[in-house]
Coordinates of C-alpha atoms and ligand atoms in Angstrom, one line a residue:
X27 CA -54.9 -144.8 164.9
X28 CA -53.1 -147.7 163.6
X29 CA -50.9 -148.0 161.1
X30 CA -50.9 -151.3 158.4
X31 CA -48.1 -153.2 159.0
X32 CA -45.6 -153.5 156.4
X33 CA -47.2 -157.5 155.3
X34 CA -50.5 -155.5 155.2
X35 CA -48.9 -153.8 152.2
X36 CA -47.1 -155.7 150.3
X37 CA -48.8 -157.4 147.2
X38 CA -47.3 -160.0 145.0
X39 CA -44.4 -158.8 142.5
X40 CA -44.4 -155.1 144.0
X41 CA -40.5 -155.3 144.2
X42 CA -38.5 -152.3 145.8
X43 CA -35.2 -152.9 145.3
X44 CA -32.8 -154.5 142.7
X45 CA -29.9 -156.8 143.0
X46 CA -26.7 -155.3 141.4
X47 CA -25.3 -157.8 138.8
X48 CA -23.4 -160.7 140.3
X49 CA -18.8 -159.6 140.6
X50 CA -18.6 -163.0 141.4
X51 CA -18.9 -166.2 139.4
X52 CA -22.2 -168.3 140.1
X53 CA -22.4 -171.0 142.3
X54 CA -25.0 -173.3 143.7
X55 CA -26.0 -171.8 147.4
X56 CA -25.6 -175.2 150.0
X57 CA -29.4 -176.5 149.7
X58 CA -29.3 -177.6 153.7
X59 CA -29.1 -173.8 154.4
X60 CA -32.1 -172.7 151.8
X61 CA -35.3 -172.1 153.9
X62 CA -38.1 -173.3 151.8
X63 CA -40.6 -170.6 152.6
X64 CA -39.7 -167.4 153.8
X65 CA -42.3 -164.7 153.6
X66 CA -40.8 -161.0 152.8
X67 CA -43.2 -158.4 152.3
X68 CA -43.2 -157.2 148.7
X69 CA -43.4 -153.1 149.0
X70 CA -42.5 -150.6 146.2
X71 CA -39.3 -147.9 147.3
X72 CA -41.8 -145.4 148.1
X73 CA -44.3 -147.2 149.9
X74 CA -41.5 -148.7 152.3
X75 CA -39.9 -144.7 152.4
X76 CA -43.3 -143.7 153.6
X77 CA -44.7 -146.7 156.0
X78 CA -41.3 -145.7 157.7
X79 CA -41.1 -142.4 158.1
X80 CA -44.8 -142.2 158.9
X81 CA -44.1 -144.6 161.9
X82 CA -40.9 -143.2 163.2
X83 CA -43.1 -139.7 163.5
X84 CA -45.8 -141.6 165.4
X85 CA -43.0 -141.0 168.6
X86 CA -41.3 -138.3 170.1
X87 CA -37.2 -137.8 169.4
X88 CA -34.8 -135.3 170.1
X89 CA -34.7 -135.0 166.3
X90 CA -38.2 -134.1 166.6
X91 CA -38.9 -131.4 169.4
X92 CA -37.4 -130.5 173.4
X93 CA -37.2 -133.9 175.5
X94 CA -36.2 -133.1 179.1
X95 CA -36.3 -136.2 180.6
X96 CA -34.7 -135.5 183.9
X97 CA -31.9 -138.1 184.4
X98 CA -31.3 -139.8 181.0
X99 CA -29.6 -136.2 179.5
X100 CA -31.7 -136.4 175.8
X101 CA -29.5 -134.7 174.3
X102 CA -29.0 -133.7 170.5
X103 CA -27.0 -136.5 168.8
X104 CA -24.3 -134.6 166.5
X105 CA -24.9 -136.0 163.2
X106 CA -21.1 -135.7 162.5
X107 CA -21.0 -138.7 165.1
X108 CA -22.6 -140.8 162.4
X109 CA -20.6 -140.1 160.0
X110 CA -17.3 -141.2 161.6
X111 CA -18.7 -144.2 162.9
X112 CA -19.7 -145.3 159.2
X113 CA -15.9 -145.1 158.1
X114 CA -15.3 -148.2 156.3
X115 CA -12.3 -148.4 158.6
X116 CA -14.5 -148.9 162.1
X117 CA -18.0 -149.9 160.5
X118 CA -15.8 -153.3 158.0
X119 CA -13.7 -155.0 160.3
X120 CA -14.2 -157.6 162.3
X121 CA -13.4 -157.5 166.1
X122 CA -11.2 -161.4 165.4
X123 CA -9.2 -159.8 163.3
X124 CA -5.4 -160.1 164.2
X125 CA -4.7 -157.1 166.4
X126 CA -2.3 -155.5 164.1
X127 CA -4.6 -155.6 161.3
X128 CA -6.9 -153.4 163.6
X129 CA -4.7 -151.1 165.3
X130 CA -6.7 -147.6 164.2
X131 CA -9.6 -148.8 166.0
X132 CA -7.7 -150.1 168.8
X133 CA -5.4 -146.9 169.0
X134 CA -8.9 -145.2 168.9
X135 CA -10.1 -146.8 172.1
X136 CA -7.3 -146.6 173.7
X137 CA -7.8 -142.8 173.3
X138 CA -11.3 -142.6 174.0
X139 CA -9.9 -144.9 177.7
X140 CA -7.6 -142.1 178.3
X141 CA -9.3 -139.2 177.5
X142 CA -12.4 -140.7 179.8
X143 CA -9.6 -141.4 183.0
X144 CA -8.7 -137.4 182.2
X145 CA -11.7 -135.9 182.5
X146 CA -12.6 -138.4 185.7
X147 CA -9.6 -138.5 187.3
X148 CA -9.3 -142.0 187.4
X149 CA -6.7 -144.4 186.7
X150 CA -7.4 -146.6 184.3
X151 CA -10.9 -147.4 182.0
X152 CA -12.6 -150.2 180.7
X153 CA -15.1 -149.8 177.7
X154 CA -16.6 -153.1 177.8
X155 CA -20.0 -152.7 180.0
X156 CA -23.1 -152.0 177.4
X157 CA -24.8 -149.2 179.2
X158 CA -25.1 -147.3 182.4
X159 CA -26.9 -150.1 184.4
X160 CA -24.0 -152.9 183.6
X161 CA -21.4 -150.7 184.3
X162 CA -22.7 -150.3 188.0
X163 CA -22.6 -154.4 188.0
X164 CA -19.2 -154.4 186.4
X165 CA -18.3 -151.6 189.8
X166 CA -20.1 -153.6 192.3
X167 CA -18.3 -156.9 190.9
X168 CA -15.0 -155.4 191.1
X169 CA -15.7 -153.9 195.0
X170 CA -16.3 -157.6 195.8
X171 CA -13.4 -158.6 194.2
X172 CA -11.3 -156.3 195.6
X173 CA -12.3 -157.4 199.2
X174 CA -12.2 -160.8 198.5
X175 CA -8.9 -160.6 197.1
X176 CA -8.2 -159.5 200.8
X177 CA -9.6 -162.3 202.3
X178 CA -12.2 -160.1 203.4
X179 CA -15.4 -161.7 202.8
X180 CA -17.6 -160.2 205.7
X181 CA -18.2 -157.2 203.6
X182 CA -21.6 -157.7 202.0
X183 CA -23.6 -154.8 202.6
X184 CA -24.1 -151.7 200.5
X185 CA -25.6 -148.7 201.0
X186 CA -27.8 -146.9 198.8
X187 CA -29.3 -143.7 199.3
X188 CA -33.1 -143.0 199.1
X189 CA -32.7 -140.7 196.8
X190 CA -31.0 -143.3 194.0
X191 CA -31.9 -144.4 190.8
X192 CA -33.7 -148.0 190.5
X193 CA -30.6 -150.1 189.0
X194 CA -28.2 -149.2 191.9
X195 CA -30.0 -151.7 194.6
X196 CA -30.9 -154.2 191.5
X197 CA -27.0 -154.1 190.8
X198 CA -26.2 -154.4 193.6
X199 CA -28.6 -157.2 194.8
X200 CA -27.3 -159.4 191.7
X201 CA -23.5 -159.0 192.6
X202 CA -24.7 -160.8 196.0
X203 CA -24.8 -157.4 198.3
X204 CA -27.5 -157.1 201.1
X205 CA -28.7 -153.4 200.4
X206 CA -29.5 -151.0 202.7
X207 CA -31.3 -147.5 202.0
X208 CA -29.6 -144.4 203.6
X209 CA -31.9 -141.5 204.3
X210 CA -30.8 -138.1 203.4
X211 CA -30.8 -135.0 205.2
X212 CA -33.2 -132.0 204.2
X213 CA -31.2 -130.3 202.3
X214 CA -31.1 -133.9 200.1
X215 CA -27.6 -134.6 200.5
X216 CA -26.4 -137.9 201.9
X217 CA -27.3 -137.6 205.8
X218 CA -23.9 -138.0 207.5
X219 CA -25.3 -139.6 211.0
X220 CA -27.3 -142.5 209.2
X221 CA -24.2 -143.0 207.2
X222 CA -22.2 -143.4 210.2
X223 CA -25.0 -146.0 211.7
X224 CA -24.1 -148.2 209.2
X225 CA -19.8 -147.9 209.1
X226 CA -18.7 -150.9 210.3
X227 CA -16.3 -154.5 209.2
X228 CA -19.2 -155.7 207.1
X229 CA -19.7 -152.6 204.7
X230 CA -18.1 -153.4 201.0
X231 CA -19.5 -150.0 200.0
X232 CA -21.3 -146.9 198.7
X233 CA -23.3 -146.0 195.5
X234 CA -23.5 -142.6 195.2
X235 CA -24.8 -140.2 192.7
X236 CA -23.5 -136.3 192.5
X237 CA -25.1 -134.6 191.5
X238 CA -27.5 -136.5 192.9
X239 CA -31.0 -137.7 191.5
X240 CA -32.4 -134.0 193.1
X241 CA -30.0 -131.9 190.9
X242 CA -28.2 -130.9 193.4
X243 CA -24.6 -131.5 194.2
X244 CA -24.0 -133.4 197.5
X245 CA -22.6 -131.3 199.9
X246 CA -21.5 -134.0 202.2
X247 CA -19.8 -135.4 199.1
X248 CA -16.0 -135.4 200.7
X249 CA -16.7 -136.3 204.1
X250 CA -19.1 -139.3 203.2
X251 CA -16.6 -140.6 201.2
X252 CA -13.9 -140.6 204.3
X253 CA -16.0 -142.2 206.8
X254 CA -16.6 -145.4 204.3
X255 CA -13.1 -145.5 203.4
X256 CA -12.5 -145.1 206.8
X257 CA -14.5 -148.3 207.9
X258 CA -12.7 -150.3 204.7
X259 CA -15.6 -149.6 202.4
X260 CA -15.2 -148.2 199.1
X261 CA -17.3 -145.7 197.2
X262 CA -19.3 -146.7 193.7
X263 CA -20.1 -143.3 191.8
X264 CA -23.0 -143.6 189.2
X265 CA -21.8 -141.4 186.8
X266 CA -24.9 -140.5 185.0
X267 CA -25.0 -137.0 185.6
X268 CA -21.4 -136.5 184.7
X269 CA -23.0 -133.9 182.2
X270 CA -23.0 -131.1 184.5
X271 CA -19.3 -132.1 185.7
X272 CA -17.1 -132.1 182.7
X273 CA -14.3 -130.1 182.9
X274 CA -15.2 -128.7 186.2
X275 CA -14.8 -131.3 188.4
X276 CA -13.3 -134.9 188.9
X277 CA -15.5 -137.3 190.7
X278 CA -11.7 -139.6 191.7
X279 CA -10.5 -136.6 193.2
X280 CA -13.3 -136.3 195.3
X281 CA -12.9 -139.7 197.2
X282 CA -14.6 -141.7 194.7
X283 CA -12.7 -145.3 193.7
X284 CA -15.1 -146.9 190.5
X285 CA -17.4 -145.1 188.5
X286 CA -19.6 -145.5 185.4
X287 CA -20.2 -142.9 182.8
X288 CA -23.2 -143.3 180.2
X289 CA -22.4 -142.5 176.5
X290 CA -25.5 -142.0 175.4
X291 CA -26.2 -139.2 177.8
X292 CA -23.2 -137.5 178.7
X293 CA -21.0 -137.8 175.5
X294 CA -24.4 -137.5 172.9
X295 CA -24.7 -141.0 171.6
X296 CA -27.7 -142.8 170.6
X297 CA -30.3 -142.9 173.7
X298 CA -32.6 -145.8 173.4
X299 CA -34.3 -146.6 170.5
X300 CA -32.1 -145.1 168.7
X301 CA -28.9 -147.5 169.5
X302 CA -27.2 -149.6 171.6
X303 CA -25.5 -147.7 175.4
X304 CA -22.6 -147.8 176.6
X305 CA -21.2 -147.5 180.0
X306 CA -17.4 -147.7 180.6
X307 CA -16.0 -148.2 183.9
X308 CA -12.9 -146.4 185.4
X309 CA -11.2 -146.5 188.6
X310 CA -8.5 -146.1 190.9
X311 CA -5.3 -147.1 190.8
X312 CA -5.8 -150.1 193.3
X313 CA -8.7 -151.1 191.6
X314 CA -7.3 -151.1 187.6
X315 CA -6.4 -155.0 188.2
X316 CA -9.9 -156.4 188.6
X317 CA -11.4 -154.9 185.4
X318 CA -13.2 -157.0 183.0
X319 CA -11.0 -158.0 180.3
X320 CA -9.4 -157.1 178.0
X321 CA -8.4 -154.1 178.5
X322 CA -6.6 -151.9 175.3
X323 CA -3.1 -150.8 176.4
X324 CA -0.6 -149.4 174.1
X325 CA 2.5 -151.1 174.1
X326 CA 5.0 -149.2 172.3
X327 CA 4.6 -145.6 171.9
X328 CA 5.9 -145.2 168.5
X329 CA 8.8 -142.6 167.1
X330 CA 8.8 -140.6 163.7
X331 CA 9.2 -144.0 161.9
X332 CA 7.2 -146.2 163.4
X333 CA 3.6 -145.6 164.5
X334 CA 2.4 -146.7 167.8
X335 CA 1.3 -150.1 168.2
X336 CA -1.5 -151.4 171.0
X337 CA -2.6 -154.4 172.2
X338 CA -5.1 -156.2 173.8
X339 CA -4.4 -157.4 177.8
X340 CA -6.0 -159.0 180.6
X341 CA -5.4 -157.3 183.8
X342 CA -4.0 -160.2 186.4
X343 CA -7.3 -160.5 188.6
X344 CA -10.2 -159.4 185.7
X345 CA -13.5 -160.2 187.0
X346 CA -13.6 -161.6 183.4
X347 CA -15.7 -160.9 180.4
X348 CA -18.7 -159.0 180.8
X349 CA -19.1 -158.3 177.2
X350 CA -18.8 -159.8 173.9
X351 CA -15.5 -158.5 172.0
X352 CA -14.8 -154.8 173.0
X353 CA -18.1 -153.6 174.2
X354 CA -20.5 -151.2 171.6
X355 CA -17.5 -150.2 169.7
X356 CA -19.1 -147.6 166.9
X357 CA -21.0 -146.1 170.0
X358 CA -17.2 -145.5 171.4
X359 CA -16.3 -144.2 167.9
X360 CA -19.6 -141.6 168.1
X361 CA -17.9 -140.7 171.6
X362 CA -14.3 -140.0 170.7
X363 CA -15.7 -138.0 168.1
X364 CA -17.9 -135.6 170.4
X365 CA -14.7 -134.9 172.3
X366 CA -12.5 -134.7 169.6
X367 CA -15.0 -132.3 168.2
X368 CA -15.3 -130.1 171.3
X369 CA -12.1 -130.1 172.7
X370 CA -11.2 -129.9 176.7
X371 CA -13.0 -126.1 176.7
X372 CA -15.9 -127.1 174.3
X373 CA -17.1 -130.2 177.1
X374 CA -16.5 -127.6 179.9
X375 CA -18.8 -125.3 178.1
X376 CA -21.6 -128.7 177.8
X377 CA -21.5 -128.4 181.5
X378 CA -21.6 -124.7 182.2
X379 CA -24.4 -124.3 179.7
X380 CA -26.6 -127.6 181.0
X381 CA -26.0 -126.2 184.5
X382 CA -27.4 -122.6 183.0
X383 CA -30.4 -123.5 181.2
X384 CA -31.9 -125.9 184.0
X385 CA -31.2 -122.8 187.0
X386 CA -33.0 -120.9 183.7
X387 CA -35.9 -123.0 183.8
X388 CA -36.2 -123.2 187.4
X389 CA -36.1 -119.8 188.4
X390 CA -39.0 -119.4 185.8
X391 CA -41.4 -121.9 187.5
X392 CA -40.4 -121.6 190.7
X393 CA -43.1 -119.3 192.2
X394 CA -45.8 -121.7 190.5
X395 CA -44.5 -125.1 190.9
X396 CA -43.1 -125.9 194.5
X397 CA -39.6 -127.5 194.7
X398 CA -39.3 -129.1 197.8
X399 CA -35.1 -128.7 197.9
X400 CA -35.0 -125.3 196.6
X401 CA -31.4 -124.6 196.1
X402 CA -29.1 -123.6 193.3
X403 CA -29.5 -126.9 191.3
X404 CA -27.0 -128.2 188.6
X405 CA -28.3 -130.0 185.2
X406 CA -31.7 -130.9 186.4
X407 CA -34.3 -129.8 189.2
X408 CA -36.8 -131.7 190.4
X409 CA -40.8 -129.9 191.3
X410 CA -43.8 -131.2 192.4
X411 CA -46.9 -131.5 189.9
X412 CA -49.4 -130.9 192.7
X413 CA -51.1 -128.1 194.2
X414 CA -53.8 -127.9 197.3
X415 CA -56.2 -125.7 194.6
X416 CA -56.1 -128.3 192.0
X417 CA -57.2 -131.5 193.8
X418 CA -57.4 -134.3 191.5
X419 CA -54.4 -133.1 189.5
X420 CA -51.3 -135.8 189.3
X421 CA -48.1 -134.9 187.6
X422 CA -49.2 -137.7 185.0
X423 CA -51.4 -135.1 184.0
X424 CA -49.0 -132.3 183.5
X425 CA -46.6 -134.8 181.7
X426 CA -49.8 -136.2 179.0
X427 CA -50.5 -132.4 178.8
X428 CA -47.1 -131.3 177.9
X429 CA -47.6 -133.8 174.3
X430 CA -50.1 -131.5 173.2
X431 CA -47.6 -128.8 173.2
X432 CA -45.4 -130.7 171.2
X433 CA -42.8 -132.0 174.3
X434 CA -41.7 -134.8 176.0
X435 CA -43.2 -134.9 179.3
X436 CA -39.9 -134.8 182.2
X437 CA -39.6 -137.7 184.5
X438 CA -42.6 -138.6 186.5
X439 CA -42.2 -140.1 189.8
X440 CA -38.1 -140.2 190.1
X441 CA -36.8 -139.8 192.8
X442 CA -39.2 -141.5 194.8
X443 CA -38.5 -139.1 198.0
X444 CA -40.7 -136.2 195.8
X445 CA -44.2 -136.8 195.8
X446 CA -45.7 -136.5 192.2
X447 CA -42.2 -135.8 190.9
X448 CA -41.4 -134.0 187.7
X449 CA -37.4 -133.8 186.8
X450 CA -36.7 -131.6 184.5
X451 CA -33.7 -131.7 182.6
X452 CA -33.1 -129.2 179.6
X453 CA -29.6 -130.1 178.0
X454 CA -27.1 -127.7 176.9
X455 CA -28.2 -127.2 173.5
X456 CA -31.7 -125.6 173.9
X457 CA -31.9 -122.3 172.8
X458 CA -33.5 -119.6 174.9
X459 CA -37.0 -119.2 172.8
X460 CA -37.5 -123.2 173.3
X461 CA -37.1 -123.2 177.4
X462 CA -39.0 -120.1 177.0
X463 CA -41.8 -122.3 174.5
X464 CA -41.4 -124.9 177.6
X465 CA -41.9 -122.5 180.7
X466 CA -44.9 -121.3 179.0
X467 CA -46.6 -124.1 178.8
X468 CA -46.0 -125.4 182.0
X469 CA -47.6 -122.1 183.3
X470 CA -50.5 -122.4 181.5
X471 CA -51.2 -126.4 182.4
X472 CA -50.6 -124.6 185.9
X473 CA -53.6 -122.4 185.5
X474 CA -55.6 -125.0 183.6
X475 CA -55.3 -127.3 186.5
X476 CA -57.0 -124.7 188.6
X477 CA -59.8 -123.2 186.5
X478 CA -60.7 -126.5 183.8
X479 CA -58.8 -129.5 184.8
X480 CA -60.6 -131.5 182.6
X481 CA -58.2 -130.2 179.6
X482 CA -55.5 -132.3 181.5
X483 CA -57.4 -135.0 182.3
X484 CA -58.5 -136.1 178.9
X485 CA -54.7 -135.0 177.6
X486 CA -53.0 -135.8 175.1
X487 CA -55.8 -135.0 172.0
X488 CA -53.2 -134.2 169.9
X489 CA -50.9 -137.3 169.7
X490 CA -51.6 -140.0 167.4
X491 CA -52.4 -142.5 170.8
X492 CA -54.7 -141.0 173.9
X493 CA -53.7 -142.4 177.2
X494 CA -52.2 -145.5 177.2
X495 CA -53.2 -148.7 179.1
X496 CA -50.2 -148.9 180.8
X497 CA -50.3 -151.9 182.3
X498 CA -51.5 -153.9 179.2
X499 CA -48.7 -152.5 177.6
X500 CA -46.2 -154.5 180.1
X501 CA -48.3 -157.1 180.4
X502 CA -49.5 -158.0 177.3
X503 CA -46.1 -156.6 174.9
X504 CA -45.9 -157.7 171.7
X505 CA -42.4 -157.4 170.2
X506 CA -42.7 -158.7 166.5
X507 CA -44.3 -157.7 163.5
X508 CA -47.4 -160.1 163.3
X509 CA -47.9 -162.0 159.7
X510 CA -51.4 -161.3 158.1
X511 CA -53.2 -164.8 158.8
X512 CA -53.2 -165.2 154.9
X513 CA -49.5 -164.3 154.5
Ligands
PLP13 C1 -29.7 -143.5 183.4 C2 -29.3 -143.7 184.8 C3 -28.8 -145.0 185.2 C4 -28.7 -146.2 184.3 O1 -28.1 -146.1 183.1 P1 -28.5 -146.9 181.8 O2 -27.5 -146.5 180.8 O3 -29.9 -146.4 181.5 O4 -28.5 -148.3 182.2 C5 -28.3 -145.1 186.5 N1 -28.4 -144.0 187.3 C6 -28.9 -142.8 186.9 C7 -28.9 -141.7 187.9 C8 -29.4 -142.6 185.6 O5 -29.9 -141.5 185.3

């Protein structure tokens, strides 16, 4: 099925919109600047309402229908979140505005730093980095700096476990580390004696993730963290899954010394298509003078008379810029507002719940689909989509099944140490009769599998696209609207 494009149509004169008359007096426009063709489509209101909104259905959203893709936390968006950020106060002004014709928006992100160090235990945050994946850059940058700024420039190895997401060793390979993978035990927390192997004068450091990329919180978690510290290494949390953590626990106070967190999944900010990331950094104490700059600070705290008044600083040994301006600042509004709205119980309660409905949903498909580290898991569990009976039958198949039901499919194939992985990760705001939708379905693809595989294999039949050619997809992308050859 395709879909005209928006040139395909537009005919001449079929005008959509109207200018308001002119509050200004007329002027020439400079002619050096006037393009002298420029081909906009010419659409009536409705037909651009409707070529929109018939595309945006053609894929899945959390707007739409369950999406538990384990790892990237899809959760719902709050809608109140757009609201705020379209204040005319944070969506008019401009970030070179004198600072103390700004200072709502910077008092705002100083908040939004603060609140962030408080629920993390850390010392001090930075909200430049864009998403997730830069903020483990902006981490791995300031662990070399720190150990530079010691003179000690042996340490240039890292260690990732298997078990990690895909942008910790690319992170870490373009900061300059050598990477090498740590094995983990098998209960899948970080295996203490191949940690040990690799303690020595030439380690800068750790990335870890807890919970990890199994669901399951690392039991080795406090004494991992020693032993690198102990051999002068420090410890890089990926702070993705924070979601299941909030309120409960601190990942500074567990040994941890710079850390990311992901807006757009734990604090319900636009996830991909939908918007720009963002992935602030904080960390310890020791570490607070080799953030990128600048950093908001507030430098006087106000009284009854006078407000407060911030400012904009560069900490003494900054690893510099690694972001235009202030980072994705009405991302940062969307935040603040999600805690503000929930409070320090309501974000405990995010994590209680995501922690509740994923142990829900296990327990439920257990006994059918194997999971091969079986334990109590936190905001995600990960199962296999395989089974001796159904030979031929690949989690792909599970996942493509899962659209004709009307969800997202889970992760496939993440973390790599789970053959035909799916990671499931429900979200805290699914109600009981959806996960209950969910585990249905994902019993009866079970039995399917076994008595007609077929039905998976020629799956999805009731999505606008079949099966895509994935690797013309890559290969062959095409980003832009094409113009009709006659345009
Ligand atoms: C999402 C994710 C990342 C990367 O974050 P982005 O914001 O997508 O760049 C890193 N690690 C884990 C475990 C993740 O789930």
């Amino acid at each position: 099925m395709t879909e005209p494009t928006i040139f395909e149509l537009s005919r001449p004169n079929r005008k959509g919109i109207r200018f308001p008359a002119p509050d200004v007096p007329l002027s020439e426009l400079p002619k050096e600047f006037l393009r002298e063709e420029l081909p906009l489509p010419e659409v009536p209101e409705n037909e651009v309402i409707r070529h929109f909104t018939n595309i945006s259905q053609l894929n899945h959203a959390v707007d739409i229908g369950f999406y538990p893709l384990g790892s990237c936390t899809m959760k719902y968006n709050p809608k109140i979140n757009e609201e705020t950020s379209r204040l005319p106060g944070f969506s008019q002004i401009h970030p070179l505005q004198p600072v103390k014709t700004v200072q709502g928006a910077l008092g705002l992100m100083h908040e939004t730093q603060r609140w962030l160090a408080e629920i993390s235990g850390f010392n001090t945050v930075s909200l430049q980095p864009a998403a997730g994946a830069h903020g483990e850059l902006t981490g791995v940058l300031i662990i070399r700096a720190y150990h530079r700024s010691r003179g000690d420039t042996k340490r240039t190895k890292m260690l990732v476990p298997d078990s990690a997401h895909g942008t910790n060793p690319a992170s870490s390979a373009m900061s300059g580390m050598k990477i090498i993978e740590l094995t983990s035990d098998d209960r899948g927390n970080i295996d203490l004696d191949a940690l040990k192997a690799e303690c020595d004068d030439t380690l800068a450091g750790i990335m870890i993730t807890n919970p990890n990329t199994l669901g399951l919180f690392d039991e080795n978690i406090i004494e991992a963290c020693q032993l690198v510290h102990e051999s002068g290494g420090l410890v890089y949390g990926d702070g993705a899954n924070m979601n299941a953590l909030l309120g409960i626990y601190k990942p500074a106070e567990m040994g941890i010394d710079v850390m990311h967190f992901n807006l757009h999944k734990t604090f319900a900010t636009p996830h991909g298509g939908g918007g720009p990331g963002s992935g602030p950094v904080g960390v310890i104490e020791e570490l607070a003078d080799f953030l990128p700059a600048p950093l908001v600070v507030m430098t006087s705290a106000g009284d009854e008379d006078n407000p407060a008044f911030y400012d904009l600083i560069n900490p003494e040994q900054t690893i510099g810029r690694v972001k235009s301006f202030h980072g994705h600042f009405s991302i940062i509004v969307r935040a603040f507002t999600y805690m503000l709205s929930l409070g320090k119980n309501g974000l405990k309660d995010v994590a209680i719940h995501a922690v509740l409905n994923a142990n829900y949903i296990q327990a439920l498909v257990k006994d059918v689909y194997h999971i091969p580290y079986e334990r109590t898991c936190m905001h995600e569990f990960v199962a296999e989509g395989k089974w001796e009976d159904a030979p031929g039958i690949r989690a792909l198949d599970i996942s493509k099944r899962l659209i004709d039901f009307g969800f997202h499919p889970p992760t496939n194939y993440f973390p790599l140490i789970v053959h035909e992985a799916l990671m499931i990760e429900p979200t805290e705001t699914e109600t009981k009769e959806t996960m209950d939708a969910f585990v249905d379905a994902l019993l009866q693809i079970a039995n399917e599998a076994k008595t007609d595989p077929d039905i998976l294999h020629n799956a999805p039949t009731k999505a606008p696209f079949g099966r895509l050619d994935e690797v013309k997809a890559a290969k062959e992308l095409i980003l832009k609207t094409q113009l009709p050859e006659d345009y």
